[in-house]
Amino acid sequence: ARAQRGGAGAAGSSADEAVTSACVTSCCFFPLGTYSCFFLFTDDAKHLVPNKMRDFFCTINLDQEEVFRTQVVEKSLSPYFGEEFYFEIPRTFQWLSFYIYDKSVLQKDLRIGKVAIKKEDLCNYTGKENWFTLQPVDSNSEVQGKVHLELKLNELITDNGSVCQQLVVHIKECHGLPLINGQNCDPYATVSLVGPSRNDQKKTKVKKKTSNPQFNETFYFEVTRSSSYTKKSQFQVEEEDIEKLEVRVDLWNNGNLVQDIFLGEIKVPVKVLRNDSFQAWYLLQPRENGNKSSKTDDLGSLRLNICYTEDCVLPSEYYASLRNLLLKSSDVQPISASAAYILCEVCRDKYDAVLPLVRLLLHHHKLVPFVAAVAELDLKDTQEANTIFRGNSLATRCVDEMMKIVGKHYLKVTLKPVIDEICESPKPCEIDPIKLREGDNVETNMENLRYYVDKVFREIVRSSISCPTLMCDVFYSLRHLAAKRFPNDPHVQYSAVSSFVFLRFFAVAVVSPHTFHLRPHHPDAQTSRTLTLISKAIQTLGSWGSLTKSKLSSFKETFMCEFFKTFQEEKFTESVKKFLDDVSSTESKEPSGLSEPIHLKEGEMYKRAQGRTRIGKKNFKKRWFCLTSREFTYHKQQDKEPIFTIPIKNILAVEKLDESSFNKKNMFQVLHGEKPLYIQANNCVEASEWIEALCRVTRCNQKRLSFYHPSAFLNGNWLCCKATVENTVGCARCTADVPADTQIEIDGDRETERIYSLFTINMSKLQKLEEACGSIAVYQGPRKEPDDYSNFTIEDSVATFHTLKQIIDTVEKLNESHEKYRKKRSSSAEYGSEKNPIGKVS
């Protein structure tokens, strides 16, 4: 079930403030484990720092760990970022934070302010834009992690027979403490018994270089004196004063020669203990007076569009009924009476429904017939051939999502080389006279643009051999449906395909290469403008079959009209026609063994020197890593030759590495013929993405390992199992267990869970639609309360009613299963907090 979360952080209302947008998803697999997803779109920020133009950028943080950052917007008080981020969150977190920075060339970047939202509060803002006032950044409020405590009140009998009370505090361990200056901290804890007239404090030992310290230290505090004790002092506590006492645990980073840094605290009232023993994990909290500044208006505001969901995925058998109901949708007549169609009808935003639906149908090889069915329904309402598939219908959205999922590699092998050339060796291409810079020559710019457009166009029309079979099958269906709908228009069968493959696929990827992972970094403003012009040209060339010379005057921009006069050649029309014929054909293609390797992922990380020479130091160095369909390499710099290469076929396993190995977070290991390659990613999201990408590309390797060592081999033994032989068999089973025939990594149960949650949220609409169908079927008369269902498609009220009843019954059964799980989960694991001071052991 999608967990309903509430919101934190005050939303501003002024239009002259800062703007960003975000979306988050998490998923709990029954009975253990979590997945989270995050999507961010950043708009603009206004009046961040008064009276001074700055270079701003924004970062996205899980607790104190930065996972993404935007491009730098130069010389502005109201920066517009306009970026989107969507990612799986591979660990638990407390806060989702956004920091606005002032970029500095010579000094450390200055944090202007932040917006911090509790995980529990995210859903209050989901799916809509909200303004947030930027808060000051105070080190006393920058906390994360949790501490494991055991607390007990003992009664002691003194030598004279009287009774007094003793508090026992056992601080066991901490987990998830923040990095300090990019490195693991040196934590210690102070344990205090605090009251109106006392503050007894004790301190643990410092643990070096770890974010998960194991303390295992016990402290004793005298709570009450015996009744015979008569000496008055500031430490004496009478029996009734126990109501005012509390245990306080503060975590600190040992600063050695500089000031210690506060990491967080927890407080537990002594009165809740009574005569019992409790232990729990407690989330660290900021100091109550951590943020002393009240002047927050001077910092500006930030606008966020957040979408966060949390899915609790039950075992597969729980979803059998709902899954079967969805998978048989393409067989239902009419298609508007199917469960999949009804799902998209009742959701306010069709995108919420389309993404899990397409992934589920893809996973079970049911997408093509469903797309054909909804496209045929779409075509019934299309009156003119030149507007075919130009709307934002269910059919077009399904095809869009399908292309994004299955066409990622196709885009990279087709466009990445030429996009790299445009971004790395840019030529001026501005042809709008109004936007020309001083000294620019429009004729030269037009030649440069023509060169790039020719190259991109040539790569596209030659790429049909690489087009995924599934895309070809969908295009084949669309082409023949269009020809059947408009039998007298010879061009419609091509425009039905070009409206997707050119306008919605290649042209969009050209204008946003970073979004489609064709480039690791954002292009600068001039390159972005060049890509926009190329994208416009590609869209028009893709529609060439329906474009005549007489229609050139219909261009909105006169300069584009002049530019396209140079393309009046029949070879472009023939090239497009041949390409569209190829990609909409169901004939099998001969695979090319000599095809260029596909670039899958690249970026900067740290690797541990492998000690290939006797005197080589085994330290960590920053390197540029590149993963293709053939090899995994690292380089000293991005454009340099590789200094180490691992063929994909030689990779035996890719697994996480325990933090204890090198006291570093976000590490993983690539096991191959030589010694393991140990790599540290910059954050948890990046580490998870690299592991997933490497596992996916090596899934068919013949000699994959079944066991591995989760820790490193140091000082003559494996830290995990203490074995002294370096090449001994691993002590833990490998986690990657992917079938060799799986081409797209999709969790069908998780997608079904998301669909169930959408049905649950829209249950009232389902019930109203069911009532409407019943009314129509029984009375066959005027519809009552048409506003409740007038926007829905009801072609066959009897068939739609039957499907709705099945959906509602299935969802109610799943509700019962989720409720049982929620009760079990809440009774077995809770965090200690102010409202619930005693957490239960999980």
Coordinates of N, CA and C in Angstrom, one line a residue, residues 519-671:
R519 N 24.6 12.2 -22.2 CA 25.7 13.0 -21.7 C 25.7 13.0 -20.2
P520 N 26.9 12.9 -19.5 CA 26.9 12.9 -18.1 C 26.7 14.3 -17.4
H521 N 26.9 15.4 -18.2 CA 26.7 16.7 -17.6 C 25.8 17.5 -18.5
H522 N 25.3 18.6 -17.9 CA 24.4 19.5 -18.6 C 25.2 20.3 -19.7
P523 N 24.6 20.4 -20.9 CA 25.3 21.3 -21.9 C 25.1 22.7 -21.5
D524 N 26.1 23.5 -22.0 CA 26.0 25.0 -21.7 C 24.9 25.6 -22.5
A525 N 24.7 26.9 -22.3 CA 23.5 27.6 -22.9 C 23.7 27.6 -24.4
Q526 N 24.9 27.9 -25.0 CA 25.0 27.9 -26.4 C 24.8 26.5 -27.0
T527 N 25.3 25.5 -26.4 CA 25.1 24.1 -26.9 C 23.7 23.7 -26.8
S528 N 23.0 24.1 -25.8 CA 21.6 23.8 -25.6 C 20.8 24.4 -26.7
R529 N 21.1 25.7 -27.1 CA 20.4 26.3 -28.2 C 20.7 25.6 -29.5
T530 N 21.9 25.1 -29.7 CA 22.2 24.4 -30.9 C 21.4 23.1 -31.0
L531 N 21.3 22.4 -29.9 CA 20.6 21.1 -29.8 C 19.1 21.4 -30.1
T532 N 18.6 22.5 -29.6 CA 17.2 22.9 -29.8 C 16.9 23.1 -31.3
L533 N 17.8 23.8 -32.0 CA 17.6 24.0 -33.4 C 17.7 22.7 -34.2
I534 N 18.7 21.8 -33.8 CA 18.8 20.5 -34.5 C 17.5 19.7 -34.3
S535 N 17.0 19.7 -33.1 CA 15.8 19.0 -32.8 C 14.6 19.5 -33.6
K536 N 14.5 20.8 -33.8 CA 13.4 21.3 -34.6 C 13.5 20.8 -36.0
A537 N 14.8 20.8 -36.5 CA 15.0 20.3 -37.9 C 14.7 18.8 -38.1
I538 N 15.1 18.0 -37.1 CA 14.8 16.6 -37.1 C 13.3 16.3 -37.1
Q539 N 12.6 17.0 -36.3 CA 11.1 16.9 -36.3 C 10.5 17.1 -37.7
T540 N 11.0 18.2 -38.3 CA 10.4 18.5 -39.6 C 10.8 17.5 -40.7
L541 N 12.1 17.1 -40.7 CA 12.6 16.1 -41.7 C 11.8 14.8 -41.5
G542 N 11.5 14.4 -40.2 CA 10.8 13.2 -40.0 C 9.4 13.2 -40.5
S543 N 8.8 14.4 -40.7 CA 7.5 14.6 -41.2 C 7.5 14.9 -42.7
W544 N 8.6 14.7 -43.4 CA 8.8 15.1 -44.7 C 7.7 14.5 -45.7
G545 N 7.3 13.4 -45.4 CA 6.3 12.7 -46.3 C 5.1 13.5 -46.5
S546 N 4.7 14.3 -45.5 CA 3.4 15.1 -45.6 C 3.7 16.6 -45.8
L547 N 5.0 16.9 -46.0 CA 5.4 18.3 -46.1 C 5.7 18.6 -47.6
T548 N 5.1 19.6 -48.1 CA 5.3 20.0 -49.5 C 6.0 21.4 -49.5
K549 N 6.6 21.7 -50.6 CA 7.3 23.0 -50.7 C 6.4 24.2 -50.5
S550 N 5.1 24.0 -50.9 CA 4.2 25.2 -50.7 C 3.9 25.4 -49.2
K551 N 4.2 24.4 -48.3 CA 3.9 24.6 -46.9 C 5.0 25.2 -46.1
L552 N 6.1 25.5 -46.8 CA 7.3 26.0 -46.0 C 6.9 27.4 -45.4
S553 N 6.1 28.1 -46.1 CA 5.7 29.4 -45.6 C 4.9 29.4 -44.3
S554 N 4.4 28.1 -43.9 CA 3.6 28.0 -42.7 C 4.5 27.9 -41.4
F555 N 5.8 27.9 -41.6 CA 6.7 27.8 -40.4 C 6.5 29.1 -39.6
K556 N 6.5 28.9 -38.3 CA 6.3 30.0 -37.3 C 7.5 31.0 -37.4
E557 N 8.7 30.4 -37.5 CA 9.9 31.2 -37.6 C 10.4 31.4 -39.0
T558 N 10.5 32.6 -39.5 CA 11.0 32.9 -40.8 C 12.4 32.3 -41.1
F559 N 13.2 32.4 -40.1 CA 14.6 32.0 -40.3 C 14.7 30.5 -40.5
M560 N 13.7 29.7 -39.9 CA 13.7 28.2 -40.1 C 13.2 27.9 -41.5
C561 N 12.3 28.8 -42.0 CA 11.8 28.6 -43.3 C 12.9 28.7 -44.3
E562 N 13.8 29.8 -44.1 CA 14.9 30.0 -45.0 C 15.9 28.8 -44.9
F563 N 16.1 28.3 -43.7 CA 17.0 27.2 -43.5 C 16.6 26.0 -44.2
F564 N 15.2 25.7 -44.2 CA 14.7 24.4 -44.8 C 14.7 24.5 -46.3
K565 N 14.8 25.7 -46.9 CA 14.9 25.7 -48.4 C 16.1 25.0 -48.9
T566 N 17.1 24.8 -48.1 CA 18.3 24.1 -48.5 C 18.1 22.6 -48.5
F567 N 16.9 22.1 -47.9 CA 16.7 20.7 -47.8 C 15.7 20.2 -48.9
Q568 N 15.4 20.9 -49.9 CA 14.5 20.5 -50.9 C 15.1 19.5 -51.9
E569 N 15.3 18.3 -51.3 CA 15.9 17.3 -52.1 C 15.1 16.0 -51.9
E570 N 14.9 15.3 -53.0 CA 14.1 14.0 -52.9 C 14.8 13.0 -52.0
K571 N 16.1 13.0 -51.9 CA 16.8 11.9 -51.2 C 16.4 11.9 -49.7
F572 N 16.0 13.1 -49.1 CA 15.6 13.1 -47.7 C 14.2 12.4 -47.6
T573 N 13.3 12.7 -48.5 CA 12.0 12.0 -48.5 C 12.2 10.5 -48.6
E574 N 13.0 10.0 -49.5 CA 13.2 8.6 -49.7 C 13.9 8.0 -48.5
S575 N 14.8 8.7 -47.9 CA 15.5 8.1 -46.7 C 14.6 7.9 -45.6
V576 N 13.7 8.9 -45.3 CA 12.7 8.8 -44.3 C 11.8 7.7 -44.5
K577 N 11.3 7.6 -45.8 CA 10.4 6.5 -46.1 C 11.0 5.1 -45.9
K578 N 12.2 4.9 -46.4 CA 12.9 3.6 -46.2 C 13.1 3.3 -44.7
F579 N 13.5 4.3 -43.9 CA 13.7 4.1 -42.5 C 12.4 3.7 -41.8
L580 N 11.3 4.4 -42.1 CA 10.0 4.1 -41.5 C 9.5 2.7 -41.9
D581 N 9.8 2.4 -43.2 CA 9.4 1.0 -43.6 C 10.2 0.0 -42.8
D582 N 11.5 0.2 -42.6 CA 12.3 -0.8 -41.8 C 11.9 -0.9 -40.4
V583 N 11.6 0.2 -39.7 CA 11.3 0.1 -38.3 C 9.9 -0.3 -38.0
S584 N 9.0 -0.3 -39.0 CA 7.7 -0.7 -38.8 C 7.4 -2.1 -39.5
S585 N 8.5 -2.8 -39.7 CA 8.4 -4.1 -40.3 C 8.6 -5.2 -39.2
T586 N 7.9 -6.3 -39.4 CA 8.0 -7.4 -38.4 C 9.0 -8.5 -38.9
E587 N 9.7 -8.2 -40.0 CA 10.7 -9.1 -40.5 C 11.9 -9.1 -39.6
S588 N 12.5 -10.3 -39.4 CA 13.6 -10.4 -38.5 C 14.8 -9.7 -39.1
K589 N 15.6 -9.1 -38.2 CA 16.8 -8.4 -38.6 C 18.0 -9.3 -38.3
E590 N 19.0 -9.2 -39.2 CA 20.2 -9.9 -39.0 C 21.1 -9.1 -38.0
P591 N 21.5 -9.7 -36.8 CA 22.3 -9.0 -35.9 C 23.7 -8.8 -36.4
S592 N 24.2 -7.6 -36.2 CA 25.5 -7.2 -36.7 C 26.6 -7.5 -35.6
G593 N 27.4 -8.5 -35.8 CA 28.5 -8.8 -34.8 C 29.5 -7.7 -34.8
L594 N 29.6 -6.8 -35.8 CA 30.6 -5.8 -35.8 C 30.1 -4.4 -35.4
S595 N 28.9 -4.4 -34.8 CA 28.3 -3.1 -34.3 C 29.1 -2.5 -33.2
E596 N 29.0 -1.2 -33.2 CA 29.8 -0.4 -32.2 C 29.3 -0.8 -30.8
P597 N 30.2 -0.8 -29.8 CA 29.7 -1.0 -28.4 C 28.8 0.1 -27.9
I598 N 27.8 -0.3 -27.1 CA 26.8 0.7 -26.6 C 27.4 1.3 -25.3
H599 N 27.4 2.6 -25.2 CA 27.8 3.2 -23.9 C 26.6 3.2 -23.0
L600 N 26.8 2.5 -21.8 CA 25.7 2.3 -20.9 C 25.8 3.3 -19.7
K601 N 27.0 3.6 -19.2 CA 27.1 4.5 -18.1 C 28.5 5.0 -17.9
E602 N 28.7 6.2 -17.4 CA 30.0 6.7 -17.2 C 29.9 7.8 -16.1
G603 N 31.1 8.0 -15.4 CA 31.1 9.0 -14.4 C 32.4 8.9 -13.5
E604 N 32.5 9.8 -12.6 CA 33.7 9.9 -11.8 C 33.5 9.2 -10.5
M605 N 34.4 8.3 -10.1 CA 34.4 7.6 -8.8 C 35.8 7.4 -8.3
Y606 N 35.9 6.8 -7.1 CA 37.3 6.5 -6.5 C 37.5 5.0 -6.6
K607 N 38.7 4.7 -7.0 CA 39.1 3.2 -7.0 C 40.3 3.0 -6.1
R608 N 40.4 1.9 -5.5 CA 41.5 1.5 -4.7 C 42.6 0.9 -5.6
A609 N 43.8 1.4 -5.5 CA 44.9 0.9 -6.3 C 45.0 -0.6 -6.0
Q610 N 45.2 -1.3 -7.1 CA 45.2 -2.8 -7.0 C 46.5 -3.4 -6.6
G611 N 47.6 -2.5 -6.5 CA 48.9 -3.0 -6.0 C 49.5 -4.0 -6.9
R612 N 49.5 -3.6 -8.2 CA 50.1 -4.6 -9.2 C 51.6 -4.6 -9.2
T613 N 52.2 -3.6 -8.5 CA 53.7 -3.7 -8.4 C 54.0 -3.8 -6.9
R614 N 55.2 -4.2 -6.6 CA 55.6 -4.5 -5.2 C 55.6 -3.2 -4.4
I615 N 56.0 -2.1 -5.0 CA 56.1 -0.8 -4.3 C 54.8 0.0 -4.4
G616 N 53.8 -0.5 -5.1 CA 52.6 0.3 -5.4 C 51.9 0.6 -4.1
K617 N 51.4 1.8 -3.8 CA 50.6 2.1 -2.7 C 49.2 1.8 -2.9
K618 N 48.5 1.1 -1.9 CA 47.1 0.7 -2.1 C 46.2 1.8 -1.5
N619 N 46.2 3.0 -2.2 CA 45.4 4.1 -1.8 C 44.2 4.3 -2.8
F620 N 43.4 5.3 -2.5 CA 42.2 5.5 -3.3 C 42.5 6.7 -4.2
K621 N 42.2 6.6 -5.5 CA 42.4 7.7 -6.5 C 41.1 7.9 -7.3
K622 N 40.9 9.2 -7.7 CA 39.8 9.6 -8.5 C 40.0 9.2 -9.9
R623 N 39.0 8.5 -10.5 CA 39.2 8.1 -11.9 C 37.8 8.2 -12.6
W624 N 37.9 8.3 -13.9 CA 36.7 8.4 -14.8 C 36.4 7.0 -15.3
F625 N 35.2 6.5 -14.9 CA 34.8 5.1 -15.2 C 33.8 5.1 -16.4
C626 N 33.9 4.1 -17.2 CA 33.0 4.0 -18.4 C 32.6 2.5 -18.6
L627 N 31.3 2.3 -18.7 CA 30.8 1.0 -18.9 C 30.1 0.9 -20.3
T628 N 30.5 0.0 -21.1 CA 29.9 -0.2 -22.4 C 29.4 -1.7 -22.5
S629 N 28.8 -2.0 -23.6 CA 28.3 -3.4 -23.7 C 29.4 -4.4 -23.9
R630 N 30.6 -3.9 -24.0 CA 31.8 -4.8 -24.2 C 32.8 -4.8 -23.1
E631 N 33.0 -3.7 -22.4 CA 34.0 -3.6 -21.4 C 33.7 -2.5 -20.3
F632 N 34.4 -2.7 -19.2 CA 34.4 -1.8 -18.1 C 35.8 -1.2 -17.9
T633 N 35.9 0.1 -18.0 CA 37.2 0.7 -18.0 C 37.3 1.9 -17.1
Y634 N 38.5 2.3 -16.7 CA 38.7 3.5 -16.0 C 39.9 4.3 -16.6
H635 N 39.8 5.6 -16.5 CA 40.7 6.5 -17.1 C 41.2 7.6 -16.1
K636 N 42.3 8.2 -16.4 CA 42.8 9.3 -15.5 C 41.9 10.5 -15.7
Q637 N 41.4 10.7 -16.9 CA 40.5 11.8 -17.2 C 39.5 11.3 -18.2
Q638 N 38.4 12.1 -18.4 CA 37.3 11.6 -19.2 C 37.7 11.3 -20.6
D639 N 38.5 12.1 -21.2 CA 38.8 11.9 -22.7 C 40.1 11.2 -22.9
K640 N 40.7 10.7 -21.9 CA 42.0 10.0 -22.0 C 41.8 8.5 -22.3
E641 N 42.9 7.9 -22.8 CA 42.8 6.4 -23.1 C 42.6 5.7 -21.7
P642 N 42.0 4.5 -21.8 CA 41.8 3.7 -20.5 C 43.1 3.2 -20.0
I643 N 43.3 3.3 -18.7 CA 44.5 2.7 -18.0 C 44.2 1.4 -17.5
F644 N 43.0 0.9 -17.4 CA 42.6 -0.4 -17.0 C 41.3 -0.8 -17.6
T645 N 41.3 -2.0 -18.2 CA 40.1 -2.5 -18.9 C 39.7 -3.9 -18.4
I646 N 38.4 -4.1 -18.1 CA 37.9 -5.4 -17.8 C 36.9 -5.8 -18.9
P647 N 37.1 -6.8 -19.7 CA 36.1 -7.2 -20.6 C 34.8 -7.7 -19.9
I648 N 33.7 -7.3 -20.4 CA 32.4 -7.7 -19.7 C 32.3 -9.2 -19.5
K649 N 32.8 -10.0 -20.4 CA 32.7 -11.4 -20.3 C 33.5 -12.0 -19.1
N650 N 34.5 -11.2 -18.7 CA 35.4 -11.6 -17.6 C 34.9 -11.3 -16.2
I651 N 33.8 -10.5 -16.1 CA 33.3 -10.1 -14.8 C 32.5 -11.3 -14.2
L652 N 32.9 -11.7 -13.0 CA 32.3 -12.8 -12.3 C 31.2 -12.5 -11.3
A653 N 31.3 -11.3 -10.8 CA 30.3 -10.8 -9.8 C 30.4 -9.4 -9.5
V654 N 29.4 -8.7 -9.1 CA 29.4 -7.3 -8.7 C 28.6 -7.2 -7.4
E655 N 29.3 -6.8 -6.3 CA 28.6 -6.8 -5.0 C 29.0 -5.6 -4.2
K656 N 28.2 -5.3 -3.2 CA 28.6 -4.3 -2.3 C 29.7 -4.7 -1.4
L657 N 30.5 -3.7 -0.9 CA 31.6 -4.0 0.0 C 31.3 -3.4 1.4
D658 N 31.5 -4.2 2.4 CA 31.3 -3.8 3.8 C 32.1 -2.5 4.1
E659 N 31.4 -1.6 4.8 CA 32.1 -0.3 5.1 C 33.3 -0.6 6.0
S660 N 33.3 -1.6 6.8 CA 34.4 -1.9 7.7 C 35.7 -2.2 7.0
S661 N 35.6 -2.5 5.7 CA 36.9 -2.9 5.0 C 37.8 -1.7 5.0
F662 N 37.4 -0.5 4.6 CA 38.2 0.6 4.5 C 37.7 1.8 5.2
N663 N 36.6 1.6 6.0 CA 36.0 2.7 6.7 C 35.5 3.8 5.8
K664 N 34.9 3.3 4.6 CA 34.3 4.2 3.6 C 33.0 3.7 3.2
K665 N 32.1 4.7 3.0 CA 30.7 4.4 2.6 C 30.6 4.2 1.1
N666 N 29.5 3.6 0.7 CA 29.1 3.5 -0.8 C 30.1 2.8 -1.6
M667 N 30.7 1.7 -1.1 CA 31.7 1.0 -1.8 C 31.1 -0.3 -2.4
F668 N 31.6 -0.7 -3.6 CA 31.2 -2.0 -4.2 C 32.5 -2.6 -4.8
Q669 N 32.4 -3.9 -5.2 CA 33.5 -4.6 -5.7 C 33.1 -5.3 -7.0
V670 N 34.1 -5.2 -8.0 CA 33.9 -5.9 -9.2 C 34.9 -7.1 -9.3
L671 N 34.4 -8.3 -9.2 CA 35.2 -9.5 -9.2 C 35.4 -10.0 -10.6

